[in-house]
Tab-separated table of C-alpha atoms in Angstrom:
chain	number	residue	atom	x	y	z
A	154	MET	CA	122.105	138.497	103.021
A	155	PRO	CA	122.116	141.666	105.053
A	156	PRO	CA	121.112	141.151	108.675
A	157	LEU	CA	118.006	142.841	109.990
A	158	ASP	CA	118.897	146.239	111.423
A	159	GLU	CA	117.028	149.315	112.644
A	160	ASP	CA	116.776	150.814	109.122
A	161	SER	CA	115.577	147.637	107.375
A	162	ARG	CA	112.179	147.905	105.840
A	163	PRO	CA	110.642	144.418	106.047
A	164	ARG	CA	107.931	143.390	103.617
A	165	LEU	CA	106.157	140.312	102.448
A	166	ALA	CA	108.377	138.563	99.925
A	167	ALA	CA	107.552	138.326	96.237
A	168	GLY	CA	104.720	135.869	95.746
A	169	CYS	CA	103.402	136.340	99.284
A	170	ARG	CA	100.244	138.263	100.194
A	171	TRP	CA	97.556	138.435	102.741
A	172	SER	CA	94.407	136.347	102.112
A	173	GLU	CA	91.323	138.301	101.295
A	174	GLY	CA	89.478	137.755	104.514
A	175	ARG	CA	90.063	140.217	107.273
A	176	GLY	CA	88.666	138.117	110.172
A	177	ALA	CA	90.440	136.073	112.795
A	178	ASP	CA	91.604	133.494	110.248
A	179	ARG	CA	93.571	135.945	108.132
A	180	SER	CA	96.586	134.208	106.721
A	181	VAL	CA	99.585	134.945	104.534
A	182	LEU	CA	99.460	133.059	101.267
A	183	SER	CA	102.763	131.882	99.761
A	184	PRO	CA	103.542	129.732	96.778
A	185	GLU	CA	103.476	126.576	98.883
A	186	GLY	CA	100.612	127.219	101.208
A	187	ALA	CA	99.120	129.540	103.772
A	188	ILE	CA	100.398	130.519	107.154
A	189	LEU	CA	97.771	131.392	109.697
A	190	VAL	CA	99.250	134.190	111.774
A	191	LYS	CA	97.722	135.122	115.047
A	192	GLY	CA	98.488	137.354	118.009
A	193	THR	CA	101.859	139.037	118.150
A	194	GLY	CA	103.059	137.448	114.854
A	195	ARG	CA	100.143	138.973	113.039
A	196	ASP	CA	100.747	142.365	114.644
A	197	ILE	CA	104.376	142.247	113.531
A	198	LEU	CA	103.588	141.142	109.943
A	199	GLU	CA	100.798	143.690	109.488
A	200	HIS	CA	103.377	146.381	110.043
A	201	CYS	CA	105.788	144.891	107.407
A	202	ASP	CA	104.671	146.957	104.452
A	203	GLY	CA	108.115	147.880	103.053
A	204	GLN	CA	107.485	151.458	104.123
A	205	HIS	CA	108.207	151.390	107.759
A	206	THR	CA	111.630	150.676	109.198
A	207	PHE	CA	112.219	147.990	111.735
A	208	ARG	CA	112.840	150.725	114.344
A	209	GLU	CA	109.390	152.183	113.648
A	210	ILE	CA	107.737	148.756	113.780
A	211	VAL	CA	109.324	148.003	117.220
A	212	ASN	CA	108.164	151.314	118.520
A	213	ALA	CA	104.586	150.739	117.159
A	214	LEU	CA	104.520	147.354	118.818
A	215	ALA	CA	105.718	148.757	122.101
A	216	ALA	CA	102.975	151.313	121.974
A	217	LEU	CA	100.398	148.677	120.987
A	218	TYR	CA	101.298	146.512	123.908
A	219	THR	CA	102.125	149.396	126.251
A	220	LEU	CA	105.313	147.666	127.119
A	221	THR	CA	108.549	149.315	128.224
A	222	ASP	CA	110.881	146.422	127.536
A	223	VAL	CA	111.613	147.588	124.016
A	224	GLN	CA	114.789	145.453	123.842
A	225	ARG	CA	112.808	142.303	124.331
A	226	ILE	CA	110.255	143.260	121.675
A	227	ARG	CA	113.072	144.054	119.279
A	228	GLN	CA	114.733	140.675	119.852
A	229	GLU	CA	111.598	138.631	119.457
A	230	ALA	CA	110.412	140.501	116.368
A	231	ALA	CA	113.841	140.163	114.854
A	232	ASN	CA	113.880	136.385	115.502
A	233	PHE	CA	110.460	136.043	113.945
A	234	LEU	CA	111.291	138.003	110.894
A	235	GLU	CA	114.610	136.103	110.380
A	236	GLN	CA	112.763	132.878	110.494
A	237	LEU	CA	110.171	134.038	107.942
A	238	ARG	CA	112.971	135.263	105.692
A	239	GLU	CA	114.483	131.806	105.667
A	240	LYS	CA	111.124	130.496	104.513
A	241	ARG	CA	111.032	133.294	101.835
A	242	ILE	CA	107.878	134.757	103.327
A	243	VAL	CA	109.464	138.036	104.291
A	244	ASP	CA	112.224	140.132	102.685
A	245	PHE	CA	114.152	143.097	103.939
B	91	MET	CA	82.012	115.758	106.922
B	92	SER	CA	85.418	117.161	106.235
B	93	SER	CA	86.222	120.846	105.768
B	94	GLY	CA	86.927	121.980	102.268
B	95	PRO	CA	90.074	121.465	100.209
B	96	LEU	CA	92.956	123.899	100.755
B	97	ALA	CA	93.938	123.890	97.123
B	98	LEU	CA	92.684	122.988	93.721
B	99	ILE	CA	95.036	121.210	91.285
B	100	ALA	CA	93.807	122.108	87.822
B	101	GLU	CA	95.216	119.786	85.185
B	102	LEU	CA	94.357	121.989	82.261
B	103	THR	CA	95.524	119.617	79.601
B	104	HIS	CA	97.563	116.484	79.109
B	105	ARG	CA	99.156	117.849	75.965
B	106	CYS	CA	102.864	118.565	76.411
B	107	PRO	CA	105.804	119.138	74.163
B	108	LEU	CA	108.022	117.050	76.511
B	109	HIS	CA	107.977	113.309	76.986
B	110	CYS	CA	109.689	112.994	80.369
B	111	VAL	CA	110.278	109.412	81.471
B	112	TYR	CA	109.034	110.166	84.943
B	113	CYS	CA	105.937	112.224	84.091
B	114	SER	CA	103.333	112.094	86.905
B	115	ASN	CA	100.420	112.129	84.437
B	116	PRO	CA	98.446	108.931	84.222
B	117	VAL	CA	99.646	106.486	81.576
B	118	GLU	CA	96.089	106.664	80.146
B	119	MET	CA	95.692	110.342	79.280
B	120	GLN	CA	92.774	112.547	78.348
B	121	LYS	CA	92.438	113.605	74.694
B	122	SER	CA	92.440	117.304	73.836
B	123	THR	CA	88.977	117.048	72.365
B	124	SER	CA	87.568	116.191	75.778
B	125	GLU	CA	89.190	119.149	77.609
B	126	LEU	CA	87.018	121.471	79.709
B	127	ALA	CA	86.141	124.779	78.102
B	128	THR	CA	87.229	128.146	79.578
B	129	GLU	CA	83.849	128.830	81.145
B	130	GLU	CA	83.791	125.318	82.683
B	131	TRP	CA	87.100	125.970	84.356
B	132	GLN	CA	85.808	129.342	85.505
B	133	ARG	CA	82.908	127.574	87.320
B	134	VAL	CA	85.422	125.113	88.845
B	135	PHE	CA	87.536	127.964	90.185
B	136	ASP	CA	84.495	129.816	91.609
B	137	GLU	CA	83.232	126.658	93.300
B	138	ALA	CA	86.700	125.768	94.638
B	139	ALA	CA	87.022	129.197	96.229
B	140	THR	CA	83.533	128.909	97.712
B	141	LEU	CA	84.546	125.566	99.190
B	142	GLY	CA	87.430	127.294	100.944
B	143	ALA	CA	90.334	126.577	98.638
B	144	LEU	CA	93.046	129.253	98.832
B	145	HIS	CA	95.321	128.161	95.943
B	146	VAL	CA	94.963	126.962	92.413
B	147	HIS	CA	97.846	125.140	90.873
B	148	LEU	CA	97.545	125.295	87.099
B	149	THR	CA	99.318	122.324	85.696
B	150	GLY	CA	99.183	119.772	82.908
B	151	GLY	CA	100.582	118.375	80.766
B	152	GLU	CA	101.822	121.729	79.778
B	153	PRO	CA	99.359	124.394	80.732
B	154	LEU	CA	100.826	126.760	78.144
B	155	ALA	CA	99.357	124.460	75.468
B	156	ARG	CA	95.999	126.038	76.436
B	157	ALA	CA	95.448	129.089	74.218
B	158	ASP	CA	93.188	130.514	76.936
B	159	LEU	CA	95.718	130.334	79.737
B	160	THR	CA	95.791	134.081	80.348
B	161	GLU	CA	92.010	134.135	80.558
B	162	LEU	CA	92.160	131.196	83.035
B	163	VAL	CA	94.701	133.008	85.230
B	164	ALA	CA	92.526	136.128	85.243
B	165	GLY	CA	89.506	134.025	86.071
B	166	ALA	CA	91.268	132.216	88.937
B	167	ARG	CA	92.351	135.573	90.400
B	168	ALA	CA	88.837	136.935	90.000
B	169	ALA	CA	87.752	133.933	92.102
B	170	ARG	CA	90.252	135.167	94.626
B	171	LEU	CA	92.535	132.128	94.379
B	172	TYR	CA	96.286	132.398	94.752
B	173	THR	CA	97.445	131.563	91.230
B	174	ASN	CA	100.413	129.268	90.684
B	175	LEU	CA	101.572	128.129	87.239
B	176	ILE	CA	103.485	124.827	87.004
B	177	THR	CA	105.224	124.681	83.647
B	178	SER	CA	108.020	123.446	81.528
B	179	GLY	CA	108.306	126.964	80.098
B	180	ILE	CA	108.102	125.703	76.579
B	181	GLY	CA	105.943	128.121	74.631
B	182	LEU	CA	106.382	131.015	77.136
B	183	SER	CA	107.344	134.083	75.171
B	184	GLU	CA	108.219	137.392	76.900
B	185	LYS	CA	104.914	138.789	75.641
B	186	ARG	CA	102.920	135.899	76.976
B	187	LEU	CA	104.676	136.098	80.299
B	188	ASP	CA	103.842	139.739	80.626
B	189	GLU	CA	100.171	138.952	79.795
B	190	LEU	CA	100.062	136.231	82.437
B	191	ILE	CA	101.529	138.595	85.089
B	192	ALA	CA	99.095	141.315	84.068
B	193	ALA	CA	96.260	138.820	84.403
B	194	GLY	CA	97.371	138.207	87.994
B	195	LEU	CA	99.738	135.264	87.960
B	196	GLU	CA	101.503	135.199	91.345
B	197	HIS	CA	103.976	132.379	91.193
B	198	ILE	CA	105.686	130.270	88.544
B	199	GLN	CA	107.263	126.945	89.106
B	200	LEU	CA	109.560	126.129	86.171
B	201	SER	CA	110.762	122.532	85.739
B	202	PHE	CA	114.195	121.473	84.639
B	203	GLN	CA	115.327	117.978	83.925
B	204	ASP	CA	118.999	118.530	84.616
B	205	CYS	CA	121.762	121.142	84.581
B	206	ARG	CA	123.370	119.791	81.411
B	207	ALA	CA	121.522	120.190	78.107
B	208	ASP	CA	122.311	116.745	76.749
B	209	ALA	CA	121.197	114.888	79.823
B	210	ALA	CA	118.108	117.026	80.252
B	211	ASN	CA	117.019	116.525	76.683
B	212	LEU	CA	117.540	112.799	77.038
B	213	ILE	CA	115.079	112.721	79.917
B	214	ALA	CA	112.583	115.027	78.223
B	215	GLY	CA	112.819	113.331	74.910
B	216	ALA	CA	112.948	116.820	73.396
B	217	ARG	CA	115.451	119.624	72.768
B	218	SER	CA	114.084	121.769	75.447
B	219	HIS	CA	116.856	122.687	77.962
B	220	ARG	CA	118.271	125.769	76.250
B	221	LEU	CA	114.725	127.247	75.833
B	222	LYS	CA	114.043	126.701	79.476
B	223	VAL	CA	117.183	128.527	80.514
B	224	GLU	CA	116.003	131.539	78.409
B	225	VAL	CA	112.595	131.382	80.026
B	226	ALA	CA	114.135	131.271	83.510
B	227	ARG	CA	116.091	134.493	82.690
B	228	SER	CA	112.901	136.186	81.451
B	229	VAL	CA	111.063	135.184	84.555
B	230	ARG	CA	113.782	136.471	86.847
B	231	ARG	CA	113.763	139.852	85.139
B	232	ARG	CA	110.182	140.293	86.250
B	233	PRO	CA	108.559	140.795	89.718
B	234	LEU	CA	107.173	137.313	89.942
B	235	ALA	CA	107.834	134.733	92.643
B	236	PHE	CA	109.963	132.000	91.012
B	237	THR	CA	110.595	128.423	91.968
B	238	MET	CA	112.781	126.120	90.005
B	239	ASN	CA	112.097	122.503	90.203
B	240	ILE	CA	114.709	119.969	89.289
B	241	VAL	CA	113.895	116.283	89.345
B	242	VAL	CA	116.714	114.094	90.534
B	243	HIS	CA	117.292	110.353	90.177
B	244	ARG	CA	119.941	107.686	89.696
B	245	GLN	CA	121.232	109.305	86.456
B	246	ASN	CA	121.896	112.797	87.816
B	247	LEU	CA	122.116	112.675	91.557
B	248	ASP	CA	125.926	112.383	91.463
B	249	ARG	CA	126.074	115.902	90.018
B	250	LEU	CA	123.871	117.541	92.604
B	251	ASP	CA	126.556	120.161	93.407
B	252	GLU	CA	126.564	121.182	89.695
B	253	ILE	CA	122.718	121.219	89.673
B	254	ILE	CA	122.609	123.569	92.658
B	255	ALA	CA	125.219	125.844	91.112
B	256	PHE	CA	123.212	125.945	87.848
B	257	ALA	CA	120.083	126.915	89.813
B	258	GLU	CA	121.985	129.649	91.665
B	259	GLN	CA	122.923	131.275	88.368
B	260	LEU	CA	119.214	131.579	87.478
B	261	GLN	CA	118.391	133.038	90.886
B	262	PRO	CA	115.043	131.560	91.800
B	263	ASP	CA	113.480	132.411	95.115
B	264	ARG	CA	113.135	128.687	95.782
B	265	LEU	CA	114.747	125.559	94.489
B	266	GLU	CA	112.810	122.356	94.802
B	267	ILE	CA	115.019	119.325	94.302
B	268	ALA	CA	112.594	116.474	94.012
B	269	ASN	CA	113.530	112.795	93.705
B	270	VAL	CA	111.310	110.981	91.264
B	271	GLN	CA	108.137	109.570	92.738
B	272	TYR	CA	107.371	106.158	91.320
B	273	TYR	CA	103.913	106.536	89.827
B	274	GLY	CA	102.670	107.434	86.365
B	275	TRP	CA	105.371	107.030	83.786
B	276	ALA	CA	108.110	106.746	86.357
B	277	PHE	CA	106.928	103.353	87.617
B	278	PRO	CA	107.853	101.315	84.480
B	279	ASN	CA	111.144	103.324	84.420
B	280	ARG	CA	111.968	102.844	88.107
B	281	HIS	CA	114.925	100.599	87.726
B	282	ALA	CA	116.802	103.142	85.670
B	283	LEU	CA	115.750	105.980	88.056
B	284	LEU	CA	115.925	104.721	91.585
B	285	PRO	CA	119.177	105.974	93.146
B	286	THR	CA	121.562	103.913	95.280
B	287	ARG	CA	121.801	104.315	99.047
B	288	PRO	CA	125.223	105.989	98.847
B	289	GLN	CA	123.817	108.484	96.292
B	290	VAL	CA	120.978	109.339	98.609
B	291	GLU	CA	123.178	109.712	101.625
B	292	ARG	CA	125.657	111.977	99.798
B	293	SER	CA	122.785	114.023	98.426
B	294	LEU	CA	121.534	114.788	101.990
B	295	VAL	CA	124.934	116.198	102.913
B	296	ILE	CA	125.171	118.333	99.808
B	297	VAL	CA	121.704	119.754	100.175
B	298	GLN	CA	122.314	120.612	103.871
B	299	GLN	CA	125.519	122.410	103.044
B	300	ALA	CA	123.856	124.357	100.283
B	301	GLN	CA	120.885	125.237	102.475
B	302	GLU	CA	123.228	126.757	105.026
B	303	ARG	CA	125.276	128.609	102.415
B	304	LEU	CA	122.188	130.042	100.677
B	305	ARG	CA	120.103	130.782	103.751
B	306	GLY	CA	117.892	133.820	103.182
B	307	ARG	CA	118.752	133.996	99.497
B	308	MET	CA	117.404	130.881	97.911
B	309	ARG	CA	115.342	128.383	99.829
B	310	ILE	CA	116.033	124.757	98.990
B	311	ASP	CA	113.403	122.061	99.585
B	312	TYR	CA	114.567	118.528	99.119
B	313	VAL	CA	112.105	115.636	98.478
B	314	LEU	CA	113.684	112.312	99.238
B	315	PRO	CA	112.754	109.093	97.366
B	316	ASP	CA	110.234	107.481	99.759
B	317	TYR	CA	111.496	104.003	98.894
B	318	TYR	CA	114.407	104.959	101.258
B	319	ALA	CA	112.222	106.374	103.958
B	320	ARG	CA	111.420	104.592	107.191
B	321	TYR	CA	107.804	105.781	107.157
B	322	PRO	CA	105.602	106.667	104.233
B	323	LYS	CA	104.694	110.167	103.271
B	324	ALA	CA	101.276	111.610	104.039
B	325	CYS	CA	100.383	111.443	100.445
B	326	MET	CA	98.369	114.554	99.364
B	327	GLY	CA	98.220	115.428	103.079
B	328	GLY	CA	95.705	112.646	103.498
B	329	TRP	CA	93.124	111.279	100.956
B	330	GLY	CA	90.381	113.763	100.285
B	331	LYS	CA	91.616	116.021	103.093
B	332	ARG	CA	93.499	118.924	101.610
B	333	LEU	CA	93.599	118.672	97.774
B	334	LEU	CA	91.236	118.215	94.945
B	335	LEU	CA	92.435	117.530	91.444
B	336	VAL	CA	90.369	118.176	88.345
B	337	ASP	CA	91.741	116.453	85.217
B	338	PRO	CA	91.548	117.916	81.703
B	339	ALA	CA	88.208	116.270	80.987
B	340	GLY	CA	86.642	117.283	84.256
B	341	SER	CA	87.028	114.170	86.414
B	342	ALA	CA	87.650	115.026	90.021
B	343	LEU	CA	90.336	112.932	91.719
B	344	PRO	CA	91.813	112.913	95.225
B	345	CYS	CA	95.392	112.638	93.679
B	346	HIS	CA	97.162	112.512	90.384
B	347	ALA	CA	97.478	108.797	90.204
B	348	ALA	CA	94.167	107.641	91.738
B	349	GLY	CA	93.070	106.424	88.286
B	350	VAL	CA	95.317	103.402	88.591
B	351	ILE	CA	93.225	102.021	91.442
B	352	PRO	CA	90.629	99.595	89.941
B	353	GLY	CA	86.969	100.197	90.647
B	354	MET	CA	87.357	103.875	91.528
B	355	GLN	CA	84.403	105.977	90.263
B	356	PHE	CA	85.307	109.580	89.572
B	357	ASP	CA	82.591	112.112	89.353
B	358	ASN	CA	82.812	114.842	86.743
B	359	VAL	CA	82.472	118.610	87.223
B	360	ARG	CA	80.318	118.642	84.076
B	361	GLN	CA	77.679	116.736	85.968
B	362	LYS	CA	78.199	117.605	89.619
B	363	SER	CA	79.209	120.638	91.664
B	364	LEU	CA	82.596	120.623	93.283
B	365	ALA	CA	80.940	120.816	96.709
B	366	TRP	CA	78.880	117.702	95.955
B	367	ILE	CA	82.029	115.972	94.730
B	368	TRP	CA	84.071	116.863	97.786
B	369	GLN	CA	81.387	115.818	100.184
B	370	GLN	CA	79.575	112.954	98.399
B	371	SER	CA	81.783	111.449	95.672
B	372	SER	CA	82.639	107.822	96.490
B	373	ALA	CA	86.205	108.353	95.194
B	374	PHE	CA	86.857	110.984	97.892
B	375	HIS	CA	85.269	108.816	100.640
B	376	GLN	CA	87.115	105.627	99.741
B	377	PHE	CA	90.261	106.338	101.779
B	378	ARG	CA	89.288	109.406	103.632
B	379	GLY	CA	90.098	109.511	107.358
B	380	LEU	CA	91.143	106.409	109.305
B	381	ASP	CA	88.161	104.026	109.142
B	382	TRP	CA	89.236	102.215	105.993
B	383	MET	CA	92.516	101.150	107.545
B	384	GLY	CA	93.449	97.611	108.349
B	385	GLU	CA	96.281	96.541	110.572
B	386	PRO	CA	99.007	97.554	111.271
B	387	CYS	CA	97.850	101.088	110.337
B	388	ARG	CA	94.632	101.023	112.310
B	389	THR	CA	96.411	100.886	115.678
B	390	CYS	CA	99.596	102.602	114.656
B	391	GLU	CA	100.419	105.777	116.559
B	392	ARG	CA	101.485	107.442	113.228
B	393	ARG	CA	98.073	106.807	111.544
B	394	SER	CA	96.976	110.406	111.768
B	395	GLU	CA	100.366	111.647	110.510
B	396	ASP	CA	100.901	109.685	107.322
B	397	PHE	CA	97.431	108.067	106.802
B	398	GLY	CA	98.946	104.731	105.847
B	399	GLY	CA	100.978	106.336	103.084
B	400	CYS	CA	100.062	106.431	99.405
B	401	ARG	CA	97.115	104.340	98.177
B	402	CYS	CA	98.329	104.352	94.573
B	403	GLN	CA	101.783	103.205	95.514
B	404	ALA	CA	100.287	100.470	97.716
B	405	PHE	CA	98.258	99.308	94.695
B	406	LEU	CA	101.122	99.567	92.234
B	407	LEU	CA	103.458	97.532	94.395
B	408	THR	CA	101.121	95.050	96.152
B	409	GLY	CA	98.033	94.940	93.915
B	410	ASP	CA	95.890	95.960	96.929
B	411	ALA	CA	95.071	99.644	97.373
B	412	GLN	CA	93.998	98.910	101.015
B	413	ALA	CA	97.432	97.686	101.981
B	414	THR	CA	99.829	99.607	104.132
B	415	ASP	CA	102.129	101.571	101.777
B	416	PRO	CA	105.006	99.106	101.370
B	417	VAL	CA	107.640	101.809	101.763
B	418	CYS	CA	106.708	101.805	105.462
B	419	SER	CA	109.175	99.727	107.490
B	420	LEU	CA	106.179	98.416	109.482
B	421	ALA	CA	104.290	97.324	106.417
B	422	PRO	CA	103.624	93.522	106.167
B	423	LEU	CA	104.759	93.764	102.492
B	424	HIS	CA	107.816	95.967	103.062
B	425	ARG	CA	109.936	93.237	101.521
B	426	ILE	CA	108.712	94.320	98.167
B	427	VAL	CA	110.386	97.696	98.574
B	428	GLU	CA	113.451	96.026	100.171
B	429	ARG	CA	113.828	94.007	96.939
B	430	GLU	CA	113.603	97.137	94.875
B	431	ILE	CA	116.316	98.756	97.006
B	432	GLU	CA	118.474	95.662	96.816
B	433	ARG	CA	118.189	95.635	93.047
B	434	SER	CA	119.004	99.301	92.903
B	435	ASN	CA	122.135	98.820	95.046
B	436	SER	CA	123.480	95.812	93.129
B	437	ASN	CA	124.668	96.089	89.549
B	438	ALA	CA	122.749	93.213	88.246
B	439	GLY	CA	119.903	93.944	85.907
B	440	ASN	CA	119.900	97.550	86.750
B	441	ALA	CA	122.201	99.137	84.224
B	442	PRO	CA	121.031	102.654	83.515
B	443	PRO	CA	120.624	103.740	79.901
B	444	GLU	CA	123.880	105.167	78.616
B	445	ARG	CA	124.123	108.862	79.331
B	446	ASP	CA	125.047	111.404	76.685
B	447	THR	CA	124.157	109.072	73.821
B	448	ALA	CA	121.863	109.680	70.963
B	449	PRO	CA	119.454	108.321	70.013
B	450	PRO	CA	118.015	107.817	73.466
B	451	SER	CA	118.372	104.410	74.859
B	452	PRO	CA	115.434	102.122	74.203
B	453	ALA	CA	115.624	101.245	77.933
B	454	TRP	CA	113.388	104.232	78.651
B	455	THR	CA	109.670	104.283	78.265
B	456	TYR	CA	108.848	107.807	77.079
B	457	ARG	CA	105.627	109.593	77.864
B	458	ILE	CA	103.426	109.750	74.777
B	459	ASP	CA	101.379	112.783	74.026
B	460	PRO	CA	97.594	112.315	73.853
B	461	THR	CA	95.970	112.801	70.475
């Protein structure tokens, strides 16, 4: 599988979608169950629409958190997305 | 009171063109004439969603045997449930598949009995393997999440490499390799199905290697035979805790096999709402939580993890549904499972039916279709 790079466009994998509710308990539904995503994880996933590149997502997160350590955000977001790809929740 | 179920298991029918020797349906099945009507299922879907369920697993029998399946999928999606179809694929034409997807089907789990046609057909008691391969190809050509499920056991675990390679060709998103669980029709067939310890140990290595090789491409989940486990599984995620099953005739059960336990009273969705059943039905209360437990479960530090294991298995093996699941190494009656394991690992009295022979060996008990 191609590694995640700056031009990857992450998206929810086939068979995964957001639950209908938009409140605090919003979760991603997958064939096996539901993942309740909160905090940073939710911020990352909500940007994974298959349209935006990973570079754009990292920049958006940096702006959201008004952080300057972009390298750290990039690393943490990449780890998170790689883990979700292994679970077949995310594709890129 | 507990929170609502996470998922509804909708056993739409017990009719099925296959006769698998390890079918999880109860040995006493519901007749087609007693099946819930479309609008009754619609009410069940609506009530399940209101109770908080996120998923519906449409299963059977063979759910494709229901002429109204497309309507049911649309109804489940209208109720905002994630819609999963668990099927043998027999009866799934390209046209019907397109209709199901258009109705909102989100995921399909297609079962296979083996990677080889002759062995698969022997287990299924029907010439179904080649049709299933065609269905798998049709599914993969469409934008639908696709899981392949292959049941493994004593007769086919030695070709696990070949089974994984077969699955790879069909390119599912997920491969579930599930050892037989010994309830339903599998229980009387267990001596021909329970693998040996060396088979189980080799299988773990093979699965792990395949998981690493296919990482990110095809997820592999492996379900071990719990007879070989040290501790029992948290059956259904805890009794009456996460799942609610409605059978073809509308009875609501905490699990597929609960009907084997004597004295259980199952309420029916024709008479009661799903909310009433979940909260009030005696069947759902019987083993819910921790209060019903005796020793050693009651004081075990794992009691909130595995809930004493499977009640149906406890009953099948010990005659007492209150007993600690005997697969647990801490169970007072663990020797029952040890004897099964010993038998499986010796050659005496445990000869499997001959593979690749026709007609099928009389050693099997085949699932019989309800009338």
